[in-house]
CSV table of C-alpha atoms and ligand atoms in Angstrom, one decimal:
chain,number,residue,atom,x,y,z
A,1,UNK,CA,47.1,53.8,59.2
A,2,UNK,CA,48.3,55.1,62.5
A,3,UNK,CA,52.0,54.8,63.3
A,4,UNK,CA,53.7,55.3,66.6
A,5,UNK,CA,55.0,58.8,67.1
A,6,UNK,CA,58.3,59.9,68.5
A,7,UNK,CA,57.1,59.7,72.1
A,8,UNK,CA,55.4,56.4,72.6
A,9,UNK,CA,56.1,56.3,76.3
A,10,UNK,CA,52.6,56.9,77.6
A,11,UNK,CA,51.5,53.9,79.6
A,12,UNK,CA,47.9,54.4,80.7
A,13,UNK,CA,46.9,53.7,84.3
A,14,UNK,CA,46.2,50.0,84.8
A,15,UNK,CA,43.2,50.7,87.1
A,16,UNK,CA,41.5,53.0,84.5
A,17,UNK,CA,38.4,50.8,84.3
A,18,UNK,CA,37.9,50.3,88.0
A,19,UNK,CA,35.8,53.3,89.1
A,20,UNK,CA,34.2,54.8,86.0
A,21,UNK,CA,30.6,53.6,85.5
A,22,UNK,CA,29.5,52.9,81.9
A,23,UNK,CA,25.9,53.2,80.7
A,24,UNK,CA,24.4,51.7,77.6
A,25,UNK,CA,23.5,54.2,75.0
A,26,UNK,CA,19.7,53.9,74.4
A,27,UNK,CA,18.8,50.7,72.8
A,28,UNK,CA,22.3,50.3,71.1
A,29,UNK,CA,25.0,47.9,72.2
A,30,UNK,CA,27.5,50.8,72.8
A,31,UNK,CA,28.4,51.8,76.3
A,32,UNK,CA,29.7,55.2,77.2
A,33,UNK,CA,31.5,56.4,80.4
A,34,UNK,CA,29.2,58.6,82.4
A,35,UNK,CA,31.7,61.4,81.9
A,36,UNK,CA,32.9,62.3,78.4
A,37,UNK,CA,35.5,64.9,77.4
A,38,UNK,CA,34.7,67.6,74.8
A,39,UNK,CA,37.4,69.5,72.8
A,40,UNK,CA,35.4,72.5,71.8
A,41,UNK,CA,37.6,74.9,73.9
A,42,UNK,CA,41.2,74.3,75.1
A,43,UNK,CA,42.4,72.2,72.1
A,44,UNK,CA,43.0,75.0,69.5
A,45,UNK,CA,46.3,76.5,68.5
A,46,UNK,CA,45.9,79.1,71.2
A,47,UNK,CA,46.6,76.5,73.9
A,48,UNK,CA,49.9,74.6,74.5
A,49,UNK,CA,49.9,71.1,73.0
A,50,UNK,CA,51.6,69.8,76.2
A,51,UNK,CA,48.6,70.9,78.2
A,52,UNK,CA,46.2,69.3,75.8
A,53,UNK,CA,48.1,66.1,75.9
A,54,UNK,CA,48.2,66.1,79.7
A,55,UNK,CA,44.4,66.6,79.8
A,56,UNK,CA,43.8,63.7,77.4
A,57,UNK,CA,46.2,61.4,79.2
A,58,UNK,CA,44.6,62.2,82.6
A,59,UNK,CA,41.1,61.7,81.3
A,60,UNK,CA,41.9,58.3,79.8
A,61,UNK,CA,43.8,57.3,83.0
A,62,UNK,CA,40.5,58.0,84.9
A,63,UNK,CA,38.3,55.9,82.6
A,64,UNK,CA,37.1,58.6,80.2
A,65,UNK,CA,37.1,56.6,76.9
A,66,UNK,CA,34.9,59.1,74.9
A,67,UNK,CA,36.3,62.2,73.2
A,68,UNK,CA,33.9,64.5,71.5
A,69,UNK,CA,35.1,66.7,68.6
A,70,UNK,CA,33.5,68.7,65.7
A,71,UNK,CA,34.9,70.0,62.3
A,72,UNK,CA,34.8,73.6,63.6
A,73,UNK,CA,36.5,73.2,67.0
A,74,UNK,CA,39.6,75.3,67.3
A,75,UNK,CA,40.7,78.1,66.9
A,76,UNK,CA,41.2,78.1,64.0
A,77,UNK,CA,38.3,75.8,62.9
A,78,UNK,CA,39.8,72.3,62.3
A,79,UNK,CA,42.7,72.8,64.8
A,80,UNK,CA,41.2,70.7,67.6
A,81,UNK,CA,40.9,67.7,65.3
A,82,UNK,CA,44.4,68.2,64.0
A,83,UNK,CA,45.9,68.5,67.5
A,84,UNK,CA,43.8,65.6,68.7
A,85,UNK,CA,45.1,63.5,65.8
A,86,UNK,CA,48.7,64.3,66.7
A,87,UNK,CA,48.2,63.3,70.3
A,88,UNK,CA,46.2,60.2,69.3
A,89,UNK,CA,49.1,59.1,67.1
A,90,UNK,CA,51.7,59.7,69.8
A,91,UNK,CA,49.8,58.4,72.9
A,92,UNK,CA,46.7,56.5,72.0
A,93,UNK,CA,47.5,54.6,68.8
A,94,UNK,CA,47.6,51.3,70.6
A,95,UNK,CA,44.4,52.1,72.4
A,96,UNK,CA,42.3,53.2,69.4
A,97,UNK,CA,39.8,50.4,70.0
A,98,UNK,CA,39.4,51.4,73.7
A,99,UNK,CA,38.2,54.8,72.5
A,100,UNK,CA,34.9,56.3,71.2
A,101,UNK,CA,35.8,59.3,69.0
A,102,UNK,CA,33.0,61.5,67.8
A,103,UNK,CA,32.8,64.3,65.3
A,104,UNK,CA,30.1,66.5,63.8
A,105,UNK,CA,29.2,68.9,61.0
A,106,UNK,CA,26.5,71.5,60.8
A,107,UNK,CA,27.9,74.9,61.8
A,108,UNK,CA,29.9,77.1,59.5
A,109,UNK,CA,33.2,75.4,58.4
A,110,UNK,CA,34.4,76.6,55.0
A,111,UNK,CA,33.4,79.5,52.7
A,112,UNK,CA,30.7,79.1,50.1
A,113,UNK,CA,27.3,77.3,50.1
A,114,UNK,CA,28.7,73.8,50.7
A,115,UNK,CA,30.6,74.6,54.0
A,116,UNK,CA,27.6,74.6,56.4
A,117,UNK,CA,24.1,73.2,57.0
A,118,UNK,CA,22.7,69.7,56.4
A,119,UNK,CA,23.2,68.9,52.8
A,120,UNK,CA,24.6,65.5,51.7
A,121,UNK,CA,27.3,67.5,49.9
A,122,UNK,CA,28.5,69.3,53.1
A,123,UNK,CA,28.2,66.3,55.5
A,124,UNK,CA,30.0,63.8,53.4
A,125,UNK,CA,32.9,66.2,52.5
A,126,UNK,CA,33.1,67.3,56.1
A,127,UNK,CA,33.4,63.8,57.6
A,128,UNK,CA,36.2,63.0,55.0
A,129,UNK,CA,38.0,66.2,56.1
A,130,UNK,CA,37.6,65.3,59.8
A,131,UNK,CA,39.0,61.8,59.2
A,132,UNK,CA,42.0,63.2,57.4
A,133,UNK,CA,42.7,65.7,60.2
A,134,UNK,CA,42.6,63.1,62.9
A,135,UNK,CA,44.4,60.4,60.9
A,136,UNK,CA,41.5,58.0,61.3
A,137,UNK,CA,39.7,55.6,58.9
A,138,UNK,CA,36.5,56.0,60.8
A,139,UNK,CA,34.9,57.9,63.7
A,140,UNK,CA,32.7,56.0,66.2
A,141,UNK,CA,29.9,58.5,66.2
A,142,UNK,CA,29.1,61.2,63.6
A,143,UNK,CA,26.5,63.8,64.3
A,144,UNK,CA,24.5,66.4,62.4
A,145,UNK,CA,25.5,69.3,64.7
A,146,UNK,CA,22.2,71.4,64.4
A,147,UNK,CA,19.0,71.3,62.4
A,148,UNK,CA,19.1,73.0,59.0
A,149,UNK,CA,15.8,74.6,58.0
A,150,UNK,CA,16.9,74.8,54.4
A,151,UNK,CA,17.7,71.2,53.7
A,152,UNK,CA,14.9,68.5,53.7
A,153,UNK,CA,15.3,66.3,56.8
A,154,UNK,CA,15.2,63.2,54.5
A,155,UNK,CA,18.4,64.4,52.7
A,156,UNK,CA,20.3,65.0,56.0
A,157,UNK,CA,19.2,61.6,57.4
A,158,UNK,CA,20.1,59.8,54.1
A,159,UNK,CA,23.5,61.5,54.3
A,160,UNK,CA,24.0,60.1,57.9
A,161,UNK,CA,22.9,56.7,56.7
A,162,UNK,CA,25.4,56.8,53.9
A,163,UNK,CA,28.2,57.9,56.2
A,164,UNK,CA,27.6,54.9,58.4
A,165,UNK,CA,27.0,52.4,55.5
A,166,UNK,CA,30.2,53.6,53.8
A,167,UNK,CA,32.2,52.9,57.0
A,168,UNK,CA,33.1,56.5,57.8
A,169,UNK,CA,31.3,56.2,61.1
A,170,UNK,CA,29.9,53.4,63.2
A,171,UNK,CA,26.9,55.2,64.7
A,172,UNK,CA,24.9,58.3,63.8
A,173,UNK,CA,23.6,61.1,66.1
A,174,UNK,CA,22.0,64.5,66.1
A,175,UNK,CA,22.5,67.6,68.2
A,176,UNK,CA,20.2,70.4,69.4
A,177,UNK,CA,17.2,68.9,67.5
A,178,UNK,CA,13.8,69.5,69.2
A,179,UNK,CA,11.6,66.7,70.5
A,180,UNK,CA,9.4,66.8,67.5
A,181,UNK,CA,12.2,66.9,64.9
A,182,UNK,CA,14.0,64.1,66.8
A,183,UNK,CA,11.0,61.8,66.5
A,184,UNK,CA,10.7,62.5,62.7
A,185,UNK,CA,14.4,62.0,62.2
A,186,UNK,CA,14.4,58.7,64.0
A,187,UNK,CA,11.4,57.5,62.0
A,188,UNK,CA,13.3,58.2,58.8
A,189,UNK,CA,16.5,56.5,60.1
A,190,UNK,CA,14.6,53.4,61.3
A,191,UNK,CA,13.1,53.1,57.8
A,192,UNK,CA,16.6,53.5,56.3
A,193,UNK,CA,17.9,50.8,58.7
A,194,UNK,CA,20.4,53.0,60.6
A,195,UNK,CA,18.6,54.1,63.8
A,196,UNK,CA,20.1,57.2,65.5
A,197,UNK,CA,21.6,56.1,68.8
A,198,UNK,CA,22.4,59.5,70.4
A,199,UNK,CA,21.2,63.0,70.8
A,200,UNK,CA,23.6,65.8,72.1
A,201,UNK,CA,21.6,68.6,73.7
A,202,UNK,CA,22.8,71.4,76.1
A,203,UNK,CA,21.7,70.7,79.7
A,204,UNK,CA,22.6,71.9,83.1
A,205,UNK,CA,21.1,73.2,86.4
A,206,UNK,CA,20.9,76.6,84.7
A,207,UNK,CA,19.5,75.4,81.4
A,208,UNK,CA,16.7,72.9,81.6
A,209,UNK,CA,15.1,73.1,78.2
A,210,UNK,CA,15.2,69.3,77.6
A,211,UNK,CA,12.8,68.6,80.5
A,212,UNK,CA,10.1,71.0,79.2
A,213,UNK,CA,7.3,69.7,77.0
A,214,UNK,CA,7.4,70.9,73.4
A,215,UNK,CA,4.5,71.6,71.1
A,216,UNK,CA,3.6,67.9,70.9
A,217,UNK,CA,3.4,67.7,74.7
A,218,UNK,CA,6.6,65.6,74.9
A,219,UNK,CA,9.9,66.8,76.3
A,220,UNK,CA,13.1,66.0,74.5
A,221,UNK,CA,14.1,63.6,77.3
A,222,UNK,CA,10.7,61.8,76.9
A,223,UNK,CA,11.1,61.8,73.1
A,224,UNK,CA,14.5,60.1,73.4
A,225,UNK,CA,13.1,57.3,75.6
A,226,UNK,CA,10.4,56.8,73.0
A,227,UNK,CA,12.9,56.8,70.2
A,228,UNK,CA,15.2,54.3,72.0
A,229,UNK,CA,18.0,56.9,71.9
A,230,UNK,CA,20.6,57.8,74.5
A,231,UNK,CA,21.8,61.3,75.3
A,232,UNK,CA,25.0,63.2,76.0
A,233,UNK,CA,24.4,66.4,77.9
A,234,UNK,CA,26.8,69.2,76.8
A,235,UNK,CA,27.9,72.1,79.0
A,236,UNK,CA,26.7,70.4,82.2
A,237,UNK,CA,28.9,73.0,84.1
A,238,UNK,CA,27.3,75.9,82.2
A,239,UNK,CA,30.7,76.6,80.7
A,240,UNK,CA,32.2,76.9,84.1
A,241,UNK,CA,29.5,78.9,85.9
A,242,UNK,CA,28.5,75.8,87.8
A,243,UNK,CA,31.9,75.5,89.5
A,244,UNK,CA,33.7,77.5,92.1
A,245,UNK,CA,35.4,79.5,89.3
A,246,UNK,CA,33.3,82.6,89.5
A,247,UNK,CA,32.3,82.8,93.2
A,248,UNK,CA,34.8,85.6,93.8
A,249,UNK,CA,34.7,87.5,90.5
A,250,UNK,CA,36.1,86.6,87.0
A,251,UNK,CA,39.6,85.2,87.2
A,252,UNK,CA,42.3,85.9,84.6
A,253,UNK,CA,42.6,83.0,82.1
A,254,UNK,CA,39.0,81.8,82.7
A,255,UNK,CA,36.5,81.4,79.8
A,256,UNK,CA,34.4,84.3,80.9
A,257,UNK,CA,37.6,86.5,80.8
A,258,UNK,CA,38.3,85.4,77.2
A,259,UNK,CA,35.1,87.1,75.8
A,260,UNK,CA,34.3,84.1,73.7
A,261,UNK,CA,31.2,81.9,74.3
A,262,UNK,CA,30.7,82.7,78.0
A,263,UNK,CA,29.3,86.2,78.4
A,264,UNK,CA,30.5,87.6,81.8
A,265,UNK,CA,27.2,89.5,81.8
A,266,UNK,CA,25.4,86.2,82.6
A,267,UNK,CA,27.0,86.3,86.1
A,268,UNK,CA,24.3,88.6,87.4
A,269,UNK,CA,23.7,89.0,91.2
A,270,UNK,CA,20.6,86.7,90.9
A,271,UNK,CA,22.5,84.0,89.1
A,272,UNK,CA,25.5,84.2,91.4
A,273,UNK,CA,23.1,83.9,94.3
A,274,UNK,CA,21.8,80.6,92.8
A,275,UNK,CA,25.3,79.4,92.2
A,276,UNK,CA,26.3,80.1,95.8
A,277,UNK,CA,23.3,78.3,97.1
A,278,UNK,CA,24.1,75.3,94.9
A,279,UNK,CA,27.7,75.4,96.1
A,280,UNK,CA,26.4,75.1,99.7
A,281,UNK,CA,24.3,72.1,98.8
A,282,UNK,CA,27.3,70.5,97.1
A,283,UNK,CA,29.5,71.1,100.2
A,284,UNK,CA,26.9,69.4,102.4
A,285,UNK,CA,27.1,66.4,100.1
A,286,UNK,CA,30.9,66.4,100.3
A,287,UNK,CA,31.3,67.3,96.7
A,288,UNK,CA,32.7,70.2,94.7
A,289,UNK,CA,30.0,72.2,92.9
A,290,UNK,CA,31.4,70.9,89.5
A,291,UNK,CA,30.9,67.3,90.8
A,292,UNK,CA,27.4,67.9,91.9
A,293,UNK,CA,26.5,69.7,88.7
A,294,UNK,CA,27.7,66.6,86.7
A,295,UNK,CA,26.0,64.1,89.1
A,296,UNK,CA,22.7,66.1,88.7
A,297,UNK,CA,22.5,65.8,84.9
A,298,UNK,CA,23.1,62.1,85.3
A,299,UNK,CA,20.5,61.6,88.1
A,300,UNK,CA,18.2,58.6,87.9
A,301,UNK,CA,15.1,60.6,88.9
A,302,UNK,CA,14.9,62.7,85.7
A,303,UNK,CA,12.1,62.4,83.1
A,304,UNK,CA,14.5,60.2,81.0
A,305,UNK,CA,18.0,59.3,81.8
A,306,UNK,CA,21.0,61.1,80.4
A,307,UNK,CA,23.7,58.6,79.4
A,308,UNK,CA,26.8,60.7,79.8
A,309,UNK,CA,27.8,64.2,80.9
A,310,UNK,CA,30.0,66.0,78.3
A,311,UNK,CA,32.4,68.3,80.1
A,312,UNK,CA,35.3,70.5,79.0
A,313,UNK,CA,38.5,71.0,80.9
A,314,UNK,CA,41.3,73.5,80.7
A,315,UNK,CA,43.7,71.5,82.9
A,316,UNK,CA,44.3,67.9,84.1
A,317,UNK,CA,43.2,69.0,87.6
A,318,UNK,CA,39.8,70.1,86.3
A,319,UNK,CA,39.0,66.8,84.6
A,320,UNK,CA,40.2,64.9,87.7
A,321,UNK,CA,37.9,66.9,89.9
A,322,UNK,CA,35.0,66.5,87.5
A,323,UNK,CA,35.5,62.7,87.3
A,324,UNK,CA,35.3,62.6,91.1
A,325,UNK,CA,31.6,63.1,90.6
A,326,UNK,CA,31.2,59.3,90.1
A,327,UNK,CA,31.8,58.7,93.8
A,328,UNK,CA,28.4,60.3,94.6
A,329,UNK,CA,25.9,60.1,91.8
A,330,UNK,CA,22.8,59.5,94.0
A,331,UNK,CA,20.5,62.2,95.3
A,332,UNK,CA,17.9,62.2,98.1
A,333,UNK,CA,14.5,63.5,97.3
A,334,UNK,CA,15.2,66.4,99.8
A,335,UNK,CA,18.4,67.3,98.0
A,336,UNK,CA,16.7,67.4,94.6
A,337,UNK,CA,13.9,69.6,96.0
A,338,UNK,CA,16.4,72.0,97.5
A,339,UNK,CA,18.3,72.1,94.1
A,340,UNK,CA,15.1,72.6,92.2
A,341,UNK,CA,14.5,75.9,94.0
A,342,UNK,CA,17.8,77.3,92.7
A,343,UNK,CA,18.3,75.4,89.5
A,344,UNK,CA,16.2,77.5,87.2
A,345,UNK,CA,16.7,78.6,83.6
A,346,UNK,CA,19.1,81.5,83.5
A,347,UNK,CA,19.1,82.7,79.9
A,348,UNK,CA,22.4,81.1,79.0
A,349,UNK,CA,21.3,78.7,76.3
A,350,UNK,CA,23.0,80.2,73.2
A,351,UNK,CA,22.0,77.1,71.2
A,352,UNK,CA,18.2,77.6,71.8
A,353,UNK,CA,17.7,79.1,68.3
A,354,UNK,CA,19.3,76.1,66.6
A,355,UNK,CA,16.5,73.7,67.7
A,356,UNK,CA,14.0,75.5,65.6
A,357,UNK,CA,13.3,74.3,62.1
A,358,UNK,CA,10.7,74.6,59.3
A,359,UNK,CA,10.4,70.8,59.5
A,360,UNK,CA,8.4,70.9,62.7
B,1,NAP,P1,31.5,72.6,80.6
B,1,NAP,O1,32.0,71.4,81.2
B,1,NAP,O2,30.1,73.2,81.0
B,1,NAP,O3,32.5,73.8,80.8
B,1,NAP,C1,33.9,73.6,80.8
B,1,NAP,C2,34.7,74.7,81.5
B,1,NAP,O4,34.3,74.7,82.9
B,1,NAP,C3,36.2,74.5,81.4
B,1,NAP,O5,36.7,75.0,80.2
B,1,NAP,C4,36.6,75.2,82.6
B,1,NAP,O6,36.6,76.6,82.4
B,1,NAP,C5,35.5,74.9,83.6
B,1,NAP,N1,35.8,73.7,84.4
B,1,NAP,C6,35.7,72.4,84.0
B,1,NAP,N2,35.9,71.6,85.0
B,1,NAP,C7,36.0,72.3,86.1
B,1,NAP,C8,36.3,72.0,87.4
B,1,NAP,N3,36.3,70.7,87.8
B,1,NAP,N4,36.4,73.0,88.3
B,1,NAP,C9,36.3,74.3,87.9
B,1,NAP,N5,36.1,74.7,86.6
B,1,NAP,C10,36.0,73.7,85.7
B,1,NAP,O7,31.5,72.3,79.1
B,1,NAP,P2,32.0,73.1,77.7
B,1,NAP,O8,33.5,73.0,77.7
B,1,NAP,O9,31.3,74.3,77.5
B,1,NAP,O10,31.4,72.0,76.7
B,1,NAP,C11,31.8,70.6,76.8
B,1,NAP,C12,31.7,70.0,75.5
B,1,NAP,O11,30.4,69.9,75.0
B,1,NAP,C13,32.5,70.7,74.3
B,1,NAP,O12,33.9,70.5,74.4
B,1,NAP,C14,31.9,70.1,73.1
B,1,NAP,O13,32.4,68.8,72.9
B,1,NAP,C15,30.4,69.9,73.6
B,1,NAP,N6,29.6,71.0,73.0
B,1,NAP,C16,28.7,70.7,72.0
B,1,NAP,C17,27.9,71.7,71.5
B,1,NAP,C18,26.9,71.3,70.4
B,1,NAP,O14,26.4,72.2,69.7
B,1,NAP,N7,26.7,70.0,70.2
B,1,NAP,C19,28.0,73.0,71.9
B,1,NAP,C20,28.9,73.3,73.0
B,1,NAP,C21,29.6,72.3,73.5
B,1,NAP,P3,37.9,77.5,82.2
B,1,NAP,O15,38.3,77.3,80.8
B,1,NAP,O16,37.5,78.9,82.6
B,1,NAP,O17,39.0,76.9,83.1
C-alpha cells in the first residue's frame, strides 16, 4: 500500500492533459503519451534526489504519464527503482492510476545463474524485487529486456504470461527482439491468451535498424504492424548526440564526458557534420534539434508507426525542451528527403548484438 510521504505538497499542473497527444498502443486499449521518460541514467545514487524529483514533476506537469524503468537501472543496479519508489510515494501516490509504470528484466542483475537471461526463475523473482523496490503491487508493463539464446522462447513467453495472469503486470512486452523472433514470440503469446502489446527497440536518426528488412524480408516496424503491437523507441536522441549538446565539443557533466554508455569516440568529424546539418534543418523548422529528432521517430510516413519516443533527461529544462516537440510533429516530403541524406547509421547501436538469438 502506498502512503503519503512527508512532503505531499506537489500539486500537478491542471492543464497537464491539454497539449500532449496520446496514441493507442498497437491493437491494445492502452494509450501512451507520444513522449515517455526513461530512468536508465540520471536516477541512480550518483544524482541528487531533488533533481530526480524535479525532472519527474516537470514531466508529469507536461503530460508525460509513462515512466520506464528496469531492474538494473542505477547505479548501483536497483537504485533507480528505489529512488523512483520514494518519489512516487511522496509526490505521485494520489496519481498512481494516471501513470503507466514499466519495468524489465533480462540483463545482468544479481550474481549466479538465476540473475540474468530469460528463465522463468529469473523473470518472476526479478519482477517481485522490482515491485518491492518501487512499493507497488503491480507494474503496468513488464518486458523481457533482451533475447536470451539459452532459454527456450516458450519458457520466457510462459513466464511473461504468468506475470500478467498473476497480477504482477497488466501488459507484457519485449525489447531488442528481431523481426523474426518478435513474430514467433507473438504467436506463442496469442496462443497463451496474453498477446504482447509493445516492443522497445533503439531507434534514432543515427540508428535506423528497425526500418531494414531482416532475413524474412520484413523489417521490425513491419513485423510489429503485422503482430498488432505498438512500439516505444528508445534513445531517440542517440543518448544526447542528436541535440545541441556536442556541437562545440564535449561539455563537462555530459553523458559523453562520464565515460559510460556514450563513447565520445562516436563524435567523429563525419558524424558531427551530419548532426550540424540536421541542426540546420531543425532551426529552419523552428525547433531545437532534440525536438526534431523526437518528432522524426514519431513521423507518420515511416514503414510502421512508432507509438511513443522514450527519452532521457538530466534536468527539468531538458524534458521541457523535448516535450516541445509535440508542437510540430509533421514533416513535409522535402524535409524528410533532406533529413534522409544525413540520417544514416553511425555505428552507435550498442544493443545490436542483443537482437540475435539461436531461436531465429
Ligand atoms: P536519449 O533521450 O537518447 O538521451 C538522453 C540524454 O540526452 C540526456 O541524458 C541528456 O544528456 C540529453 N538530452 C535529453 N534531452 C535533451 C535536450 N532537450 N537538449 C539537450 N540534451 C538533451 O535517451 P537515453 O537516456 O539514452 O534512453 C532513454 C530511455 O530509453 C532510458 O532511460 C531507458 O528507459 C530506455 N532504454 C532502454 C534500453 C533497452 O535495452 N530497452 C536501452 C537503453 C535505454 P546529458 O545527460 O548529457 O545531459
